[in-house]
Amino acid sequence: MKFPLKIFIYFALTLAFCAGARGGDLNRTATADLARELSGEVTFLADSTCFGREYGKGGVTGAAFYIYRQLEAAGYSVDFQTFSSGGHLGRNVVARTPGNFSRYIVIGAYYDGLGVIDGVRYPGADTNASGVSGMLALARHFAAAGFPGGQTGLIFIAFDGHGADLAGSRHFASHFAGKMAMMVNLDTIGSDAEPVVRQRPAYMMALGGERYAEALEWANRTVGLHLSYDYYGNKGFTDLFYQRTGDQKWFLEKGIPCVMFTSGVTMNTNKPSDLPSTLDYVLMVKRLRVIAGWLQSLL
């Protein structure tokens, strides 16, 4: 099978980028260093060489190989899980903590984007390179801090096919043979700009997180985010993003507890202006520290 020259060049760039050093423990690594790392990762995934990461196209394939190498370098057992939807081959990137576990917490983020529409590229920095970079940071954190013992393992997964009716997450939820204790979805976590005039303090929404509110607030005690468990106080939007349009949908249908972490839609969402320069990487670090501390309390 022959690949276009630009795909070979892209893979070469991917391998070169993978060679760089990556951070580890979210609690011990300096905030500025982690913010730079997240910025570099989002910039890479939103770059023109990814062509907007459209499902079924070459740019999303290069992104998949990049994610695979990052998880592999962190010490995980990594596989591609392939599926077909809409006449295209999709690839979930699935990484497991080493060892045998009776149950797993699944931490996911979709990595495909809108691609190029009418000659205009949609970078997808916040949607959802931010979630992917956050997922990778959490994977490195748990590897650096020591993989979990006990009965609960971690699965980190980058979903393809979000733009094809959530095909990747549907395939994984339908084919995973083990026991899933929970699914955690990182979906658009990089912005500090609400789609309204007023501004809140540094915030994060944890849809479905009300049942874990005590543990989340404990993890947040030294970070100080404003945590909410609905979508801007709107029940209709909360149900839409939690029950219908997020990749946790298929897991909820199976009765698996799910939490979706998000910073919400902004005026840049799904637009060509969704650029890496519009995100707040220091705030992303704070959000990830809360998520990491909360997850640690569940293991």
Short mmCIF file of C-alpha atoms in Angstrom, two decimals:
data_model
loop_
_atom_site.label_atom_id
_atom_site.label_comp_id
_atom_site.label_asym_id
_atom_site.label_seq_id
_atom_site.Cartn_x
_atom_site.Cartn_y
_atom_site.Cartn_z
CA MET A 1 0.00 0.00 0.00
CA LYS A 2 1.46 3.35 -1.03
CA PHE A 3 1.15 6.52 1.03
CA PRO A 4 1.48 10.07 -0.36
CA LEU A 5 4.84 11.72 0.22
CA LYS A 6 3.26 14.31 2.53
CA ILE A 7 2.11 11.52 4.87
CA PHE A 8 5.66 10.12 5.09
CA ILE A 9 6.91 13.64 5.83
CA TYR A 10 4.24 14.05 8.47
CA PHE A 11 5.18 10.78 10.17
CA ALA A 12 8.84 11.90 10.17
CA LEU A 13 7.86 15.16 11.86
CA THR A 14 5.75 13.20 14.33
CA LEU A 15 8.69 11.01 15.31
CA ALA A 16 10.93 14.04 15.71
CA PHE A 17 8.42 15.73 17.98
CA CYS A 18 8.01 12.55 20.03
CA ALA A 19 11.74 12.54 20.76
CA GLY A 20 11.47 15.62 22.98
CA ALA A 21 11.39 15.30 26.77
CA ARG A 22 7.96 15.24 28.42
CA GLY A 23 6.88 16.18 31.91
CA GLY A 24 5.68 13.76 34.55
CA ASP A 25 4.06 14.21 37.94
CA LEU A 26 1.46 16.99 37.70
CA ASN A 27 1.93 17.81 41.38
CA ARG A 28 5.72 18.11 41.29
CA THR A 29 6.45 19.56 37.86
CA ALA A 30 6.50 23.36 37.76
CA THR A 31 3.32 24.97 36.45
CA ALA A 32 5.18 27.00 33.83
CA ASP A 33 6.92 23.88 32.49
CA LEU A 34 3.65 21.97 32.25
CA ALA A 35 1.92 24.92 30.59
CA ARG A 36 4.66 25.10 27.94
CA GLU A 37 4.36 21.38 27.33
CA LEU A 38 0.58 21.57 26.90
CA SER A 39 0.98 24.56 24.60
CA GLY A 40 3.50 22.72 22.43
CA GLU A 41 1.31 19.64 22.21
CA VAL A 42 -1.84 21.57 21.30
CA THR A 43 0.14 23.59 18.75
CA PHE A 44 1.44 20.41 17.15
CA LEU A 45 -2.01 18.81 16.88
CA ALA A 46 -3.59 22.04 15.59
CA ASP A 47 -0.82 22.72 13.07
CA SER A 48 -1.48 22.88 9.35
CA THR A 49 0.37 19.58 8.85
CA CYS A 50 -2.56 17.87 10.58
CA PHE A 51 -5.03 19.40 8.09
CA GLY A 52 -7.61 19.81 10.86
CA ARG A 53 -7.49 16.08 11.75
CA GLU A 54 -10.58 15.22 9.73
CA TYR A 55 -11.89 11.71 10.31
CA GLY A 56 -10.77 9.33 7.58
CA LYS A 57 -8.04 11.65 6.22
CA GLY A 58 -4.23 11.59 6.43
CA GLY A 59 -3.90 14.31 9.04
CA VAL A 60 -5.85 12.36 11.64
CA THR A 61 -3.70 9.30 10.90
CA GLY A 62 -0.56 11.25 11.70
CA ALA A 63 -2.13 12.49 14.93
CA ALA A 64 -2.98 8.90 15.88
CA PHE A 65 0.64 7.81 15.46
CA TYR A 66 1.81 10.76 17.54
CA ILE A 67 -0.57 9.87 20.39
CA TYR A 68 0.48 6.22 20.18
CA ARG A 69 4.16 7.10 20.54
CA GLN A 70 3.52 9.42 23.47
CA LEU A 71 1.62 6.79 25.42
CA GLU A 72 4.16 4.11 24.55
CA ALA A 73 7.02 6.35 25.70
CA ALA A 74 5.25 6.83 29.04
CA GLY A 75 5.37 3.08 29.65
CA TYR A 76 1.92 1.90 28.64
CA SER A 77 0.89 -1.10 26.57
CA VAL A 78 -0.64 0.59 23.52
CA ASP A 79 -2.77 -0.71 20.66
CA PHE A 80 -4.78 0.64 17.77
CA GLN A 81 -8.42 -0.40 17.84
CA THR A 82 -9.73 -0.11 14.30
CA PHE A 83 -13.33 0.30 13.21
CA SER A 84 -15.21 1.34 10.09
CA SER A 85 -17.82 4.06 9.83
CA GLY A 86 -19.12 6.06 6.90
CA GLY A 87 -16.84 4.26 4.48
CA HIS A 88 -13.68 5.26 6.39
CA LEU A 89 -11.31 3.39 8.66
CA GLY A 90 -11.04 4.84 12.15
CA ARG A 91 -8.39 4.25 14.81
CA ASN A 92 -8.85 4.50 18.54
CA VAL A 93 -5.53 4.63 20.41
CA VAL A 94 -5.84 2.52 23.57
CA ALA A 95 -3.28 2.36 26.39
CA ARG A 96 -3.45 0.27 29.57
CA THR A 97 -1.50 0.41 32.78
CA PRO A 98 0.70 -2.69 33.08
CA GLY A 99 -0.58 -5.46 35.31
CA ASN A 100 -3.77 -7.40 35.86
CA PHE A 101 -6.82 -5.61 37.25
CA SER A 102 -10.37 -6.63 38.01
CA ARG A 103 -11.78 -3.32 36.82
CA TYR A 104 -10.73 -0.20 34.95
CA ILE A 105 -11.33 3.53 34.91
CA VAL A 106 -11.39 4.73 31.29
CA ILE A 107 -10.02 8.23 30.62
CA GLY A 108 -10.78 9.39 27.10
CA ALA A 109 -10.61 12.33 24.72
CA TYR A 110 -11.54 12.52 21.06
CA TYR A 111 -8.80 13.59 18.66
CA ASP A 112 -10.42 14.00 15.24
CA GLY A 113 -11.59 17.40 14.04
CA LEU A 114 -13.50 19.17 11.30
CA GLY A 115 -10.61 19.25 8.86
CA VAL A 116 -10.66 21.58 5.86
CA ILE A 117 -14.03 22.93 4.67
CA ASP A 118 -14.25 24.93 1.43
CA GLY A 119 -10.50 25.47 1.54
CA VAL A 120 -10.55 26.78 5.14
CA ARG A 121 -8.74 24.82 7.86
CA TYR A 122 -10.35 24.32 11.25
CA PRO A 123 -7.41 23.86 13.67
CA GLY A 124 -9.44 22.40 16.55
CA ALA A 125 -7.10 23.64 19.29
CA ASP A 126 -9.68 23.61 22.06
CA THR A 127 -11.89 21.09 20.25
CA ASN A 128 -10.23 18.82 21.09
CA ALA A 129 -6.46 19.05 21.00
CA SER A 130 -6.84 20.46 24.52
CA GLY A 131 -8.55 17.30 25.74
CA VAL A 132 -5.96 15.06 24.06
CA SER A 133 -3.03 16.97 25.54
CA GLY A 134 -4.75 16.79 28.94
CA MET A 135 -5.28 13.05 28.60
CA LEU A 136 -1.60 12.57 27.73
CA ALA A 137 -0.54 14.71 30.69
CA LEU A 138 -2.63 12.55 33.02
CA ALA A 139 -1.15 9.39 31.53
CA ARG A 140 2.38 10.68 32.14
CA HIS A 141 1.41 11.78 35.64
CA PHE A 142 0.26 8.33 36.71
CA ALA A 143 3.28 6.70 35.08
CA ALA A 144 5.69 9.08 36.85
CA ALA A 145 3.92 8.80 40.19
CA GLY A 146 3.92 5.00 39.98
CA PHE A 147 1.29 2.96 38.21
CA PRO A 148 -1.73 2.16 40.41
CA GLY A 149 -1.77 -1.00 42.42
CA GLY A 150 -4.81 -2.65 43.92
CA GLN A 151 -7.73 -3.80 41.83
CA THR A 152 -8.34 -0.76 39.63
CA GLY A 153 -6.32 -0.09 36.48
CA LEU A 154 -6.40 2.82 34.08
CA ILE A 155 -7.14 2.87 30.36
CA PHE A 156 -6.24 6.00 28.42
CA ILE A 157 -7.95 6.23 25.05
CA ALA A 158 -7.95 8.73 22.20
CA PHE A 159 -11.21 8.34 20.31
CA ASP A 160 -11.40 8.72 16.55
CA GLY A 161 -14.70 9.27 14.77
CA HIS A 162 -16.20 11.84 17.14
CA GLY A 163 -17.34 13.71 14.04
CA ALA A 164 -18.84 10.51 12.63
CA ASP A 165 -21.60 10.09 15.19
CA LEU A 166 -19.21 9.26 18.05
CA ALA A 167 -18.24 6.09 16.16
CA GLY A 168 -14.95 5.48 18.00
CA SER A 169 -16.35 5.67 21.51
CA ARG A 170 -19.35 3.57 20.46
CA HIS A 171 -17.03 0.89 19.11
CA PHE A 172 -14.88 0.83 22.24
CA ALA A 173 -17.85 0.74 24.61
CA SER A 174 -19.37 -2.12 22.61
CA HIS A 175 -16.22 -4.23 22.40
CA PHE A 176 -14.41 -3.78 25.70
CA ALA A 177 -14.48 -7.16 27.42
CA GLY A 178 -13.43 -6.10 30.93
CA LYS A 179 -15.27 -4.38 33.72
CA MET A 180 -15.42 -0.59 33.54
CA ALA A 181 -15.85 1.11 36.89
CA MET A 182 -16.10 4.59 35.35
CA MET A 183 -15.55 6.63 32.22
CA VAL A 184 -13.94 10.09 32.40
CA ASN A 185 -14.19 12.28 29.29
CA LEU A 186 -11.98 15.31 28.63
CA ASP A 187 -13.88 17.37 26.07
CA THR A 188 -12.73 20.94 25.38
CA ILE A 189 -10.78 21.90 28.52
CA GLY A 190 -8.51 24.74 27.40
CA SER A 191 -10.48 27.96 27.38
CA ASP A 192 -11.11 30.64 29.99
CA ALA A 193 -13.65 32.48 27.84
CA GLU A 194 -17.36 31.89 28.36
CA PRO A 195 -19.80 32.57 25.51
CA VAL A 196 -21.40 35.34 27.59
CA VAL A 197 -20.26 38.78 28.70
CA ARG A 198 -19.77 38.08 32.39
CA GLN A 199 -16.62 36.37 33.62
CA ARG A 200 -16.39 33.85 36.43
CA PRO A 201 -13.28 33.02 38.43
CA ALA A 202 -11.05 30.23 37.09
CA TYR A 203 -13.57 27.46 36.55
CA MET A 204 -14.22 23.91 35.35
CA MET A 205 -17.46 22.05 34.71
CA ALA A 206 -17.75 18.40 35.76
CA LEU A 207 -20.96 17.08 34.22
CA GLY A 208 -22.07 13.97 36.08
CA GLY A 209 -19.64 14.83 38.86
CA GLU A 210 -22.20 15.72 41.52
CA ARG A 211 -22.03 12.19 42.95
CA TYR A 212 -18.29 12.72 43.45
CA ALA A 213 -18.57 16.32 44.62
CA GLU A 214 -16.95 15.74 48.01
CA ALA A 215 -13.88 14.06 46.49
CA LEU A 216 -13.63 16.64 43.71
CA GLU A 217 -13.81 19.53 46.16
CA TRP A 218 -11.12 17.87 48.28
CA ALA A 219 -8.86 17.54 45.24
CA ASN A 220 -9.58 21.20 44.48
CA ARG A 221 -8.79 22.48 47.97
CA THR A 222 -5.29 23.71 47.08
CA VAL A 223 -6.10 24.67 43.49
CA GLY A 224 -9.11 26.88 44.05
CA LEU A 225 -11.14 26.45 40.87
CA HIS A 226 -14.82 27.30 40.70
CA LEU A 227 -16.33 23.83 40.12
CA SER A 228 -19.83 23.37 38.79
CA TYR A 229 -21.79 20.24 37.96
CA ASP A 230 -24.03 21.63 35.24
CA TYR A 231 -23.53 23.46 31.95
CA TYR A 232 -23.70 27.16 32.81
CA GLY A 233 -26.68 26.42 35.06
CA ASN A 234 -28.79 25.34 32.09
CA LYS A 235 -30.48 21.92 32.42
CA GLY A 236 -31.18 21.66 28.69
CA PHE A 237 -27.55 22.25 27.73
CA THR A 238 -26.37 19.98 30.55
CA ASP A 239 -28.50 17.12 29.22
CA LEU A 240 -27.45 17.83 25.63
CA PHE A 241 -23.70 17.77 26.22
CA TYR A 242 -23.75 15.04 28.87
CA GLN A 243 -26.37 12.64 27.53
CA ARG A 244 -26.27 13.10 23.75
CA THR A 245 -23.23 14.74 22.17
CA GLY A 246 -20.29 13.65 24.34
CA ASP A 247 -18.32 10.44 23.92
CA GLN A 248 -19.53 9.28 27.33
CA LYS A 249 -22.97 8.72 25.75
CA TRP A 250 -22.40 5.04 24.96
CA PHE A 251 -20.98 4.32 28.40
CA LEU A 252 -23.96 5.97 30.09
CA GLU A 253 -26.26 3.76 28.03
CA LYS A 254 -24.49 0.75 29.54
CA GLY A 255 -25.05 2.06 33.06
CA ILE A 256 -21.40 3.02 33.60
CA PRO A 257 -20.85 6.14 35.76
CA CYS A 258 -19.34 8.97 33.71
CA VAL A 259 -17.90 12.40 34.34
CA MET A 260 -17.33 14.87 31.51
CA PHE A 261 -14.83 17.64 32.25
CA THR A 262 -15.14 20.72 30.07
CA SER A 263 -14.57 24.46 29.97
CA GLY A 264 -17.52 24.81 27.61
CA VAL A 265 -18.18 26.32 24.22
CA THR A 266 -16.82 29.74 23.32
CA MET A 267 -17.07 32.12 20.36
CA ASN A 268 -14.19 30.14 18.78
CA THR A 269 -15.71 26.67 19.10
CA ASN A 270 -15.72 24.80 15.77
CA LYS A 271 -14.43 27.84 13.92
CA PRO A 272 -11.17 28.63 12.08
CA SER A 273 -10.38 30.93 15.01
CA ASP A 274 -10.03 27.97 17.40
CA LEU A 275 -6.27 28.53 17.60
CA PRO A 276 -3.67 27.48 20.19
CA SER A 277 -3.04 31.12 21.06
CA THR A 278 -6.61 31.47 22.39
CA LEU A 279 -6.17 28.92 25.22
CA ASP A 280 -5.11 29.40 28.83
CA TYR A 281 -2.47 26.73 29.52
CA VAL A 282 -1.84 27.70 33.15
CA LEU A 283 -5.55 27.23 33.81
CA MET A 284 -5.39 23.89 32.00
CA VAL A 285 -2.66 22.78 34.42
CA LYS A 286 -4.90 23.69 37.37
CA ARG A 287 -7.78 21.74 35.90
CA LEU A 288 -5.61 18.70 35.33
CA ARG A 289 -4.27 18.84 38.87
CA VAL A 290 -7.82 18.66 40.23
CA ILE A 291 -8.69 15.76 37.91
CA ALA A 292 -5.48 13.90 38.80
CA GLY A 293 -6.04 14.31 42.54
CA TRP A 294 -9.62 13.15 42.25
CA LEU A 295 -8.68 10.10 40.17
CA GLN A 296 -5.98 9.18 42.66
CA SER A 297 -8.61 9.09 45.41
CA LEU A 298 -10.55 6.47 43.41
CA LEU A 299 -7.69 4.02 42.97
#
